[in-house]
Coordinates of C-alpha atoms in Angstrom, one line a residue:
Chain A
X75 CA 0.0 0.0 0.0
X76 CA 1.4 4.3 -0.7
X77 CA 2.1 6.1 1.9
X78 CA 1.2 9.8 1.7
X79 CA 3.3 12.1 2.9
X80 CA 3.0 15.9 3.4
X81 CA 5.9 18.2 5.0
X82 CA 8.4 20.7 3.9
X83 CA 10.4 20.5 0.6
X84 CA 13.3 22.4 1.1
X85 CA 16.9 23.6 0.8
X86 CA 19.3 22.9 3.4
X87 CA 22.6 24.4 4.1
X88 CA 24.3 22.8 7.0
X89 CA 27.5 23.3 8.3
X90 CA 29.5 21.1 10.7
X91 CA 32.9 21.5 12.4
X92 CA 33.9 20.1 9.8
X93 CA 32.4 20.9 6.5
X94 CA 29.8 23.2 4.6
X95 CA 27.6 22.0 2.0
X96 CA 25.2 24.2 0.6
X97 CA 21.3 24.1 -0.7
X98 CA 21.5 20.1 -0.4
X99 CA 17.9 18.8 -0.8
X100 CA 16.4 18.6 2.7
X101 CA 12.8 19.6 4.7
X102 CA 10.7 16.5 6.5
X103 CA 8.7 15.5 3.7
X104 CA 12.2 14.3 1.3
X105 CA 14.1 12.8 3.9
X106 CA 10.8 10.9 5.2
X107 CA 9.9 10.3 1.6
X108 CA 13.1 9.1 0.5
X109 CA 13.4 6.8 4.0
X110 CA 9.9 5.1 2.8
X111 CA 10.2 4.7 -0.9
X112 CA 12.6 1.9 0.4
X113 CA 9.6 0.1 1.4
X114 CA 6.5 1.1 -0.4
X115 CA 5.5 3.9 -3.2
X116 CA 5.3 7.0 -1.7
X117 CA 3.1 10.5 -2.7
X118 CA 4.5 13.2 -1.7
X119 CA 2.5 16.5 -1.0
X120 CA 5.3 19.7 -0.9
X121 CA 5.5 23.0 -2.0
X122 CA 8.9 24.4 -4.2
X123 CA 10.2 27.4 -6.2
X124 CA 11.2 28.0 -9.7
X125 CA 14.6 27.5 -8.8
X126 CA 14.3 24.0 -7.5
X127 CA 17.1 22.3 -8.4
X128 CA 15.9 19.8 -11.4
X129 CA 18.7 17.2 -9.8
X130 CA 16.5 17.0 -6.9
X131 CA 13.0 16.2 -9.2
X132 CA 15.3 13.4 -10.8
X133 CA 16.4 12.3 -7.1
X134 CA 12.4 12.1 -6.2
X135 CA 11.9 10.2 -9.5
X136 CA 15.0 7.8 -8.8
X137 CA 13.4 6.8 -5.7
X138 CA 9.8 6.2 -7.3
X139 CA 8.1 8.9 -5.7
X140 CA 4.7 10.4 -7.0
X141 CA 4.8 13.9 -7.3
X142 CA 1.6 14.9 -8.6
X143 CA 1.0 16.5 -5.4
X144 CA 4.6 18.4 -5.5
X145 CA 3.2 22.3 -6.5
X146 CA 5.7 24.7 -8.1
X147 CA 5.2 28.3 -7.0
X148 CA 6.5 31.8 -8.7
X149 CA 9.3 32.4 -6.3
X150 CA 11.7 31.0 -4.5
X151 CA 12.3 27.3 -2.5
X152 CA 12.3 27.4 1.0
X153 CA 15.9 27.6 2.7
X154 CA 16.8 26.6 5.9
X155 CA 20.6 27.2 6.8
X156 CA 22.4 25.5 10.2
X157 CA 25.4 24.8 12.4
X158 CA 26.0 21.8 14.5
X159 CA 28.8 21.6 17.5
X160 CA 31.1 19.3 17.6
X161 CA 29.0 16.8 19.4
X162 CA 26.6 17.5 17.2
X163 CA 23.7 17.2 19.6
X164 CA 23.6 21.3 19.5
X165 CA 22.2 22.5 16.5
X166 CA 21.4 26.3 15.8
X167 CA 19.5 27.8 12.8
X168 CA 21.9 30.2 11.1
X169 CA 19.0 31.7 8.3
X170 CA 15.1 30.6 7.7
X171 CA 13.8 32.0 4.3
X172 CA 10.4 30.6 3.8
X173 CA 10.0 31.6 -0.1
X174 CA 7.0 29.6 -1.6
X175 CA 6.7 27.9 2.0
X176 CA 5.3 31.1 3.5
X177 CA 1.6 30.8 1.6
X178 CA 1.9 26.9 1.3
X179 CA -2.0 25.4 1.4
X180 CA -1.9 21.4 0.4
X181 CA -4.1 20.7 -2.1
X182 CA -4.6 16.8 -2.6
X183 CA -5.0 15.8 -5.6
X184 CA -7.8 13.3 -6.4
X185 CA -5.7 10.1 -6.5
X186 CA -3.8 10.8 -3.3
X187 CA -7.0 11.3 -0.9
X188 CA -7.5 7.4 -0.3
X189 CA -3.9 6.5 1.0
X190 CA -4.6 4.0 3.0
X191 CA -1.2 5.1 5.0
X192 CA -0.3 8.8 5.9
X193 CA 2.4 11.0 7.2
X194 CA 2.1 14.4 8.5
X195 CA 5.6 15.0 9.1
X196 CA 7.1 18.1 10.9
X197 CA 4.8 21.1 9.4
X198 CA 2.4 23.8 10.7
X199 CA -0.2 21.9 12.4
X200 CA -2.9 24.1 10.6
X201 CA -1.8 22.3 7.5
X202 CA -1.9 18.7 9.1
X203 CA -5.4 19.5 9.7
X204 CA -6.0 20.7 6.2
X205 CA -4.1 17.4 4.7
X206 CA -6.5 15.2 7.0
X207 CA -9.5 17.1 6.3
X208 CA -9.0 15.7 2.6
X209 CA -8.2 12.3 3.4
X210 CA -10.7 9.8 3.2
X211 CA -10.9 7.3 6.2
X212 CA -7.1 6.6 6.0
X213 CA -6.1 3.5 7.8
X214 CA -3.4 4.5 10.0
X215 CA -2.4 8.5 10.5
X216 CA 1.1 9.6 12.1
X217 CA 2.0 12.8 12.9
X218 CA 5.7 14.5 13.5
X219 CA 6.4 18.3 14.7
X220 CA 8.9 20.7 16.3
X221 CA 9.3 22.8 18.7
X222 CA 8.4 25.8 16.5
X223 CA 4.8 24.5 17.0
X224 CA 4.8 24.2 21.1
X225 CA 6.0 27.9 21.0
X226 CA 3.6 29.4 18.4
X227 CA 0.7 26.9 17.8
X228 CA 0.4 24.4 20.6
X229 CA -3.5 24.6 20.5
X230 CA -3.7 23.7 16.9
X231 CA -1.4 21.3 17.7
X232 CA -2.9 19.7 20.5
X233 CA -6.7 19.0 18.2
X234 CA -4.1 17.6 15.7
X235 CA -2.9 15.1 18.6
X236 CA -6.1 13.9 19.0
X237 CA -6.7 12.7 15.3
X238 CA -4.1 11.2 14.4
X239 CA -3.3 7.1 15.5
X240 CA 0.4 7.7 16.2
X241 CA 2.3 11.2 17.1
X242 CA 5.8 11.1 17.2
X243 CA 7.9 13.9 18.8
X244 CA 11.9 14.3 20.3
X245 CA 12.4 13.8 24.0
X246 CA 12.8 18.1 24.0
X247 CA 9.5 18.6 22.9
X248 CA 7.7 15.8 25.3
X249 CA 9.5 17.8 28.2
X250 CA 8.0 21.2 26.7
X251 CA 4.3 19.7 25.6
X252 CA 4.0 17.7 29.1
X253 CA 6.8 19.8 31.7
X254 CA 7.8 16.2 32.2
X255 CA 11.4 15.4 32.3
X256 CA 10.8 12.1 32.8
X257 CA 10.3 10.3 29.4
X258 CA 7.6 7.3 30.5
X259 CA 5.5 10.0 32.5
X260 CA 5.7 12.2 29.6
X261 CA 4.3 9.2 27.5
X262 CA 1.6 8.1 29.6
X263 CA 0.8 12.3 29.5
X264 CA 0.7 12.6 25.7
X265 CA -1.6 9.2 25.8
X266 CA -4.1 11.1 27.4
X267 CA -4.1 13.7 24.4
X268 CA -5.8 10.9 22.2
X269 CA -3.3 9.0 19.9
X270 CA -3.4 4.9 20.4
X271 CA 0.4 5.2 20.0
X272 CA 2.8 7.7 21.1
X273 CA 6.5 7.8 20.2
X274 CA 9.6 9.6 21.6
X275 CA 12.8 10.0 19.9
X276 CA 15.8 10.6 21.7
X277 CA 18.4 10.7 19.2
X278 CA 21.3 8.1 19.4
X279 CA 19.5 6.8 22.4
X280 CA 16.7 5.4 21.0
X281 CA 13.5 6.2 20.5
X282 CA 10.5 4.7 23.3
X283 CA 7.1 3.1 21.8
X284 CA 4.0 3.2 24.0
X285 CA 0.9 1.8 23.2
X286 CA -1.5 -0.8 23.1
X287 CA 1.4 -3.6 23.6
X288 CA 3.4 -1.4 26.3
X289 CA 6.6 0.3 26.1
X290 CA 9.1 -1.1 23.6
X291 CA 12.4 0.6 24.1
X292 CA 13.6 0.9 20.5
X293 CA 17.8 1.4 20.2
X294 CA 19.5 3.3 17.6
X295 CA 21.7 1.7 15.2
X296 CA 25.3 2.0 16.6
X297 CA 27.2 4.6 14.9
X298 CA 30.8 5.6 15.5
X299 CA 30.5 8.5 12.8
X300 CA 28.0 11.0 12.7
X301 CA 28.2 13.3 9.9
X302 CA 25.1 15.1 9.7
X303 CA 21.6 14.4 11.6
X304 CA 19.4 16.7 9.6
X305 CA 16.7 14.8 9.0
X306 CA 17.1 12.2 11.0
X307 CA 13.7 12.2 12.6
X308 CA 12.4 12.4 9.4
X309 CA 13.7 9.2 7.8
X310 CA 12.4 7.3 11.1
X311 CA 9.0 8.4 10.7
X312 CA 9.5 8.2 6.9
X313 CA 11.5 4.5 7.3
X314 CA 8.1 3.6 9.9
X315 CA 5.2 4.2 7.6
X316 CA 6.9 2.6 4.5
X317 CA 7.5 -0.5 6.7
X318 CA 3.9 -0.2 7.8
X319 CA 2.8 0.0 4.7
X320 CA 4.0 -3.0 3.1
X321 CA 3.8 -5.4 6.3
X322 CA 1.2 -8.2 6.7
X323 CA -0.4 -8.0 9.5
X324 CA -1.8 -5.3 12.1
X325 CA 0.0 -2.5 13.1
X326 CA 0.3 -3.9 16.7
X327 CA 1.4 -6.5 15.2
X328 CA 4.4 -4.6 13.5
X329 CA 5.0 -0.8 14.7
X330 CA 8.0 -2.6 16.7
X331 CA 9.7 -3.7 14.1
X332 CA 8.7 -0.9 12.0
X333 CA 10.8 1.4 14.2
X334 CA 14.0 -0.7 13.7
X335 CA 13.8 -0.2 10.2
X336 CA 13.0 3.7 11.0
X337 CA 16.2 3.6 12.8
X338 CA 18.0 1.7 10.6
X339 CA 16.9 4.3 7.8
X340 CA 17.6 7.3 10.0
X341 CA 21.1 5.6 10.9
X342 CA 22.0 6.0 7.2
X343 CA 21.0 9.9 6.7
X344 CA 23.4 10.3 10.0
X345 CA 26.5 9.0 7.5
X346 CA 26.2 11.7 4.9
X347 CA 25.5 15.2 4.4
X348 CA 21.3 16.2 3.8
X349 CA 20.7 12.9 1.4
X350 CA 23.6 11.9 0.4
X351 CA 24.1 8.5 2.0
X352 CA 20.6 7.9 1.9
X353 CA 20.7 8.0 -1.4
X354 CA 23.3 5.4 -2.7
X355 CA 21.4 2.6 -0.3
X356 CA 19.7 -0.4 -1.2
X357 CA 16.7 -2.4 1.0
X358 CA 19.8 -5.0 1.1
X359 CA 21.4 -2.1 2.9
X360 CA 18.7 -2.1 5.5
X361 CA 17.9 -5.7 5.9
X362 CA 21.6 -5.9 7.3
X363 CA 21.9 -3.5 9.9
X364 CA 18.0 -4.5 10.9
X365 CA 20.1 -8.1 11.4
X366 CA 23.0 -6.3 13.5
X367 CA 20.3 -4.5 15.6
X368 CA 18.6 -7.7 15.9
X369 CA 22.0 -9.5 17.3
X370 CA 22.9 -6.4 19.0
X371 CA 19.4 -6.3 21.3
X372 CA 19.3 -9.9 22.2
X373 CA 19.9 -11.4 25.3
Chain B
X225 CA 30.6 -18.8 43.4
X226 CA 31.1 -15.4 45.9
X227 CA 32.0 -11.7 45.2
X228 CA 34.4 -9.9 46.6
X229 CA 33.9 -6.0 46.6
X230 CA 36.0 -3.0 47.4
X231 CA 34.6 0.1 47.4
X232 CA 33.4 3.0 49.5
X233 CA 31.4 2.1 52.7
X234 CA 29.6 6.0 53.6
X235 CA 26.6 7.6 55.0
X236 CA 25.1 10.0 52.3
X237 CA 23.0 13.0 53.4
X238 CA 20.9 13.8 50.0
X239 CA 18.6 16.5 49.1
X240 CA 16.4 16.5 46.3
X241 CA 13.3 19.2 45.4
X242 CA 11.3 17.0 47.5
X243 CA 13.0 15.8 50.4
X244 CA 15.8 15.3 52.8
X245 CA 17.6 12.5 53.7
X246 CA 20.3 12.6 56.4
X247 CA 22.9 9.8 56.9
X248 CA 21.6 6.9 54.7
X249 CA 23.7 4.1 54.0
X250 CA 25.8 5.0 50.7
X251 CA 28.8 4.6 49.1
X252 CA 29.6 2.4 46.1
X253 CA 30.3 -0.3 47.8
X254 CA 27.5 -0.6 50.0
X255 CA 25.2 0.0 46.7
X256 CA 27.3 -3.0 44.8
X257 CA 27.2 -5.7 47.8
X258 CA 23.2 -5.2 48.6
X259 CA 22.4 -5.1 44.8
X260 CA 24.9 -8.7 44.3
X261 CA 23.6 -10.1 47.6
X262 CA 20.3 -11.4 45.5
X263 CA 22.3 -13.4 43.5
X264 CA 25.1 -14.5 45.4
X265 CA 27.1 -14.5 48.6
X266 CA 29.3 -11.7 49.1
X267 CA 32.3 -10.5 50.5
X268 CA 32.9 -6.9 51.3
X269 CA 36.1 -5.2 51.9
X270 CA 35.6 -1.7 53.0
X271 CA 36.0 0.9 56.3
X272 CA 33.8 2.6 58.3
X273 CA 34.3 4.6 61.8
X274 CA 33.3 3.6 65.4
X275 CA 29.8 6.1 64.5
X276 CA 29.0 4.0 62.2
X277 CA 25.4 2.7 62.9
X278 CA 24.4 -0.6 63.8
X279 CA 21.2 -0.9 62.2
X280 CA 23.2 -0.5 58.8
X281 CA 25.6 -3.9 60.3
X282 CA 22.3 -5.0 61.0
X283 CA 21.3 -4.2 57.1
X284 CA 24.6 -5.6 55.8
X285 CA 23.8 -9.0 57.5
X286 CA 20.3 -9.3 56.7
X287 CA 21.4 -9.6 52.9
X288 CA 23.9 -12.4 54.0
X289 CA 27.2 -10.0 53.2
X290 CA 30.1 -11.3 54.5
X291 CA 31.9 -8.1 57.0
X292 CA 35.5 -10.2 57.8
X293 CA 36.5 -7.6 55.3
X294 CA 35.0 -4.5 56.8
X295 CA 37.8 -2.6 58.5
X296 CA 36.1 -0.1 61.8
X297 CA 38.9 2.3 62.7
X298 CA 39.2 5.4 65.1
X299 CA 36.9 8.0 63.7
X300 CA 34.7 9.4 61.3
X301 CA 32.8 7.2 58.9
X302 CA 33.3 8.9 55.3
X303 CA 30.0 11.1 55.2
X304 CA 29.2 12.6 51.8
X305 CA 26.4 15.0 50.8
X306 CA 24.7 16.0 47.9
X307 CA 21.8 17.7 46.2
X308 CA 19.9 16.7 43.0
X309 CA 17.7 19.0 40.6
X310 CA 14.7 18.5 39.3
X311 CA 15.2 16.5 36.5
X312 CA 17.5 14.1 38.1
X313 CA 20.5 14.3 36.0
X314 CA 22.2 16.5 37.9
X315 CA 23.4 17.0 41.1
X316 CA 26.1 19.0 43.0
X317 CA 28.4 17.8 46.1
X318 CA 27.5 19.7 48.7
X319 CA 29.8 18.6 51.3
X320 CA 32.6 15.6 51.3
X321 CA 34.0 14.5 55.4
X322 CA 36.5 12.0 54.6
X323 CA 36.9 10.3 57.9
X324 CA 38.7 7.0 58.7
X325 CA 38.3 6.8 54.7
X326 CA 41.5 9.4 54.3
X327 CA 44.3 6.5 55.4
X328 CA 42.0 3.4 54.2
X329 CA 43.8 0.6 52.9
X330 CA 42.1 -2.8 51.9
X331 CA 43.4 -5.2 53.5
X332 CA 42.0 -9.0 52.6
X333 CA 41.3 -11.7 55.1
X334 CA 42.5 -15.2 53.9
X335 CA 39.2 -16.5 53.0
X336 CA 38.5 -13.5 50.6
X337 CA 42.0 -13.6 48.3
X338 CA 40.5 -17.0 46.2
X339 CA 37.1 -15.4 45.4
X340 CA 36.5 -15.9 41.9
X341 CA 34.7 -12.9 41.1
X342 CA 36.1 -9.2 42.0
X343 CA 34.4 -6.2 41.4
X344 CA 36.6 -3.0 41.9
X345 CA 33.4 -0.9 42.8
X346 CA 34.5 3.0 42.7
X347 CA 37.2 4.0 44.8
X348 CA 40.5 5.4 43.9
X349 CA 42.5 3.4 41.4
X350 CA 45.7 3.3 43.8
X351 CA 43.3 1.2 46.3
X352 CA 41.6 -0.6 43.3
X353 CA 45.6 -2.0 42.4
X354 CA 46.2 -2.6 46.2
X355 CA 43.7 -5.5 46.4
X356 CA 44.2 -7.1 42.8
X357 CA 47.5 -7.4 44.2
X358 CA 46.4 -9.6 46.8
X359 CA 43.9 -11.6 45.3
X360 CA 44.6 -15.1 43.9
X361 CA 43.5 -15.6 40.0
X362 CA 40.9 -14.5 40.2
X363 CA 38.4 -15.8 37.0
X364 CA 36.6 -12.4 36.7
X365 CA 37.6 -8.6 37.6
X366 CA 35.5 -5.5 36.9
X367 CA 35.9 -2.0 38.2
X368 CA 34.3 0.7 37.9
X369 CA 35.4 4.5 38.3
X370 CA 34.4 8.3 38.7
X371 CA 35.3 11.7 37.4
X372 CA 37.3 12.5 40.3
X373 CA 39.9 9.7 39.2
X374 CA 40.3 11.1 35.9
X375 CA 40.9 14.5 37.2
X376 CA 44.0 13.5 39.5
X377 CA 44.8 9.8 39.2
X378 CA 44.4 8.7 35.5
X379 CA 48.3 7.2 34.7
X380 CA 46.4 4.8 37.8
X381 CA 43.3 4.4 36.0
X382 CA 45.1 3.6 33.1
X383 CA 47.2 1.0 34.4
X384 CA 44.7 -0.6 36.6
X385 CA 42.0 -0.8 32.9
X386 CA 44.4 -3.0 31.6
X387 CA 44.7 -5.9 34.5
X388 CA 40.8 -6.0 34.5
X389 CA 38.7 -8.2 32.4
X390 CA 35.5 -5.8 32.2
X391 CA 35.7 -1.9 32.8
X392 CA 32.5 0.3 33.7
X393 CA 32.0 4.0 33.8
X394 CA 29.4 6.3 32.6
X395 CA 29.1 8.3 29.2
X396 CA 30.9 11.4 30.6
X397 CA 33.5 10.0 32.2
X398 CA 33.9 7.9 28.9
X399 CA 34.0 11.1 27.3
X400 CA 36.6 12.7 29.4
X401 CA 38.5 9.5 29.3
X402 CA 38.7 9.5 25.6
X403 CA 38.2 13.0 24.1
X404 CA 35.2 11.0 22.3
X405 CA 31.9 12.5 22.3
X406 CA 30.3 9.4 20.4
X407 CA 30.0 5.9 22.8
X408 CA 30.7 4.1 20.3
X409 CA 34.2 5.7 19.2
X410 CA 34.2 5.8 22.9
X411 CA 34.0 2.1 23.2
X412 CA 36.6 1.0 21.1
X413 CA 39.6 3.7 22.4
X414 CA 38.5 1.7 25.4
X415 CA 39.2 -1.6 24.5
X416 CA 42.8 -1.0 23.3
X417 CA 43.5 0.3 26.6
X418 CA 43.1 -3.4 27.4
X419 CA 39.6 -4.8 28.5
X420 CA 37.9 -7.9 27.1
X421 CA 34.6 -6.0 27.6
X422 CA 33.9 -2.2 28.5
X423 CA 30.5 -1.2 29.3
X424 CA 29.5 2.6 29.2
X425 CA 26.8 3.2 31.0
X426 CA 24.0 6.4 30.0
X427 CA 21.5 6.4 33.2
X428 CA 17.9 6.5 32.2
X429 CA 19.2 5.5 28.7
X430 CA 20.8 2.4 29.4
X431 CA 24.2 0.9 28.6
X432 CA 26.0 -0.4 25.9
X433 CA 28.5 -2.9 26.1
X434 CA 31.6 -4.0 23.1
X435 CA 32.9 -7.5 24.1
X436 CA 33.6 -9.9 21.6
X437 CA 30.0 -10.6 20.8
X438 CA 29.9 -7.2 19.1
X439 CA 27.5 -4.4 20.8
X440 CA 25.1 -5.4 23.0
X441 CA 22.3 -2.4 23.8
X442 CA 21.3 -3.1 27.5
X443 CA 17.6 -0.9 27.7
X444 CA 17.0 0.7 31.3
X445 CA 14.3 -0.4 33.1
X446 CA 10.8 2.3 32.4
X447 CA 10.6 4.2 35.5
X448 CA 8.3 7.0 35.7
X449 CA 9.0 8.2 39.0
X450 CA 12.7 8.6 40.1
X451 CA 13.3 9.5 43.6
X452 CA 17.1 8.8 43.9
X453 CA 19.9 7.8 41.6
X454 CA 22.9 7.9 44.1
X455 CA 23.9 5.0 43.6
X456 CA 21.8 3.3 40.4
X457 CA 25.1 2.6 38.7
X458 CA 27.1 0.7 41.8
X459 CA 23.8 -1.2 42.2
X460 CA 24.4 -2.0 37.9
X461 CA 27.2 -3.4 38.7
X462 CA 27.1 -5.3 41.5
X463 CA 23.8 -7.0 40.0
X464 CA 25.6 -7.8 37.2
X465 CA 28.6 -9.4 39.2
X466 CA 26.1 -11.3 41.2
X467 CA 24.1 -12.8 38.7
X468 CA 27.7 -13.5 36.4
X469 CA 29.2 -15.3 39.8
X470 CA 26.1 -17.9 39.5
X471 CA 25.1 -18.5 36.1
X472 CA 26.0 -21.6 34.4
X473 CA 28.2 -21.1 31.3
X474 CA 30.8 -18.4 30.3
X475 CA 31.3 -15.2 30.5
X476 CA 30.5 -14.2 27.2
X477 CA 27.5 -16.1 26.9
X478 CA 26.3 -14.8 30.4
X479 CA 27.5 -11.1 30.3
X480 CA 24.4 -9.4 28.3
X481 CA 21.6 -10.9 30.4
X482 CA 23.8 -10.1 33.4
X483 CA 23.6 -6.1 32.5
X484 CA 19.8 -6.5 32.3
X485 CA 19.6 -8.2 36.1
X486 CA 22.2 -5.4 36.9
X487 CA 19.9 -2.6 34.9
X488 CA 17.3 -4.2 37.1
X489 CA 18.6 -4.4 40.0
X490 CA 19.6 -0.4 39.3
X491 CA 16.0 0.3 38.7
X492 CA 14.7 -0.7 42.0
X493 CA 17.7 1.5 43.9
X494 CA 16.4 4.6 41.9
X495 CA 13.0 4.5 43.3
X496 CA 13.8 4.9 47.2
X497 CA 16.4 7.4 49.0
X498 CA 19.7 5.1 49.5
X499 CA 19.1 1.7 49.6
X500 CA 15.6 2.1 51.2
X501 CA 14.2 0.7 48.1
X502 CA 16.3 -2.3 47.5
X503 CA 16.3 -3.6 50.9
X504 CA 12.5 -3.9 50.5
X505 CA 12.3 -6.3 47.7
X506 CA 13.1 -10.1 46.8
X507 CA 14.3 -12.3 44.0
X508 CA 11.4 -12.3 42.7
X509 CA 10.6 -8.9 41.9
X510 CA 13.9 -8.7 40.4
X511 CA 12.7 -11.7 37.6
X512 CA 9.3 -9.9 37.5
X513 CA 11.2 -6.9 36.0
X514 CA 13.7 -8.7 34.1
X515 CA 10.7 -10.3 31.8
X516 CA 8.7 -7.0 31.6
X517 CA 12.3 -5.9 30.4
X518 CA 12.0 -8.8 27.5
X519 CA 8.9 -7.9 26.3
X520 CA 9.9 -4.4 26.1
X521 CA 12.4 -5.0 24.0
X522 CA 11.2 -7.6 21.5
X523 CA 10.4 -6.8 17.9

């Protein structure tokens, strides 16, 4: 089955202690796209300028992706520049220009609104609700944010909570929606919002499940080298759904294992720059760190 | 098969936002031996002063511990005091009365220098040396460290990491050890200083351990309500010892579901001041925990 995914389509320039790459393809919706075309075919709902890159509509296209619902606006692609540290847990945002981004509305088009699976990854909540409100009774909703959202639309964001089966959020933004530091009392908090399953990523700790089955404590793939972890969150959610998607069974049945391969997908977009590792994978790729992690859990 | 630890033997005053606790029974040591106690007999080599309480002997006996080892000198027992924040993850020293611990020196009693299993609980790394020299082959050595060591005894730490077969320490100690922000990279600078197996331990976000089995990803157990930490990683430790010291089998084949009885055993000292917790429970609640830990973990 697709997945549908809606989110921002953007420009990323991201510098590192150790390198600068400029306007590499980035925003939620391509890295979680590109993490789930792995998996399943994927339509993706963005918004870009005239001066989108035509390498990165040939990088959608490589990876299958159906971009009937990708609109191209007069003006410019939205840009997002940033810095890590050196541990590269610290980012800051360096520049934000919004472009095209600023007077985004997601249209559907017709052949998109019966996705059976969908993603509303990390974009104004007012526009998850409009995505949804187009949908027709899709089987399994997730949601992403930031903390942009808590700060400047937490109501919206909070009605959004309650529609969707699965929310998925970073351990910062549980402390800030919940004021608990404590990640299982923040879980057992956001439960209460609506969503059957609720979802906490803590970076290269792991990620915590809660629902239906209990808590599964998911790990992240080991990695002695972090390059760049734009994105990351992204291509777990994005990794999740595609596995989802594709998997017999109910989603009880398989969310767990669908975060390994999320984390297994987000452990590749940590190797390179924006998409650049992501890129030159194959599902054989994934299948053997999904092994490691299998090897590296068991006791 | 018995334990022999060495550590610190203290009464902890600690302070959190939401209470007080004067003089508990602390010290690494003390945490290790109690937490090893459910799994096997133990001897503990340590020194208090002629305050030291007798409802803590009292304690000490009730889990079976064997005191030959326990030196009571002229003075003050070491009294240390601290003070947490909110969230738990840190805390400042608020006070440190060395006592009869100043001019400690471990000696052994004859019956302790054969036992097969040694763990090296935190203490300084000239004292750690001091009682490998006196032990007899032993089959398995772990210590453990702090921050303080690194600051003005690491030529000691160094040498004393390569005579053991397993070294623990947490992720910023690893860090300061190693000039490596990542656990991984962390993990293997480790190892060539020596150690079969090196386990970095992250708190609330578990442990990893490198042995020759690869990675293992030990999960901590889901607590939503932490009251006191002093102590969660001696406790780690010593339930891992105890639990090694009587499984069947080796080493390597025993280690990973050692970490999840110590992880367990961990979990119960965070949710009481001291070891107010731990002294409350039995075997059983420990194997209650270790299979909710299994089920949180499978995918």
């Amino acid at each position: 089955m697709s997945v549908l995914i809606v989110g921002s389509t953007a420009l990323d320039s991201i510098k590192t202690p150790h390198a600068e790459n400029p306007r590499l393809l980035g925003g939620s919706a391509s890295h979680a796209a590109v993490a789930a075309s792995f998996f399943s075919p994927v339509k993706l709902v963005g918004v870009v300028g005239k001066d989108f890159p035509k390498k990165y509509v040939t990088l959608y296209k490589r990876h299958k992706i159906d971009l009937e619902g990708l609109q191209i606006e007069e003006g410019k692609t939205f840009h997002w520049s940033g810095e890590y540290e050196v541990n590269m847990n610290h980012r800051r945002t360096l520049l934000t220009e919004l472009g095209v981004f600023e007077n985004f509305t997601p249209h559907l088009p017709e052949s998109y609104k019966k996705s059976p699976f969908v993603l509303l990854a990390n974009i104004a909540p007012a526009l998850q609700h409009h995505v949804l409100d187009q949908m027709q009774k899709p089987k399994f909703v997730v949601a992403d944010t930031m903390d942009l959202w808590l700060n400047i639309a937490k109501d919206e964001l909070v009605k959004l909570i309650r529609r969707v089966d699965c929310f998925v959020l970073n351990d910062g933004e549980a402390h800030q929606l919940t004021e608990s530091d404590n990640v299982f009392a923040a879980l057992k908090k956001i439960h209460k919002l609506g969503p059957r399953y609720v979802i906490i990523k803590k970076g290269s700790h792991g990620s915590i499940l809660s629902g239906p089955g209990g808590f599964f404590i998911c790990p992240a793939y080991p990695l002695p080298n972090v390059c760049d972890p734009t994105g990351a969150g992204d291509s777990f959610a994005g990794g999740l759904m595609g596995y989802l998607a594709t998997a017999r069974g109910s989603i009880d049945g398989n969310i767990r294992r669908g975060m390994i391969y999320g984390a297994v997908t987000a452990s590749f977009c940590c190797e390179g720059f924006g998409l650049k590792k992501t890129t030159t994978i194959k599902r054989v790729d994934i299948e053997k760190r999904v092994k490691e992690l299998e090897k590296a859990t068991r006791f």
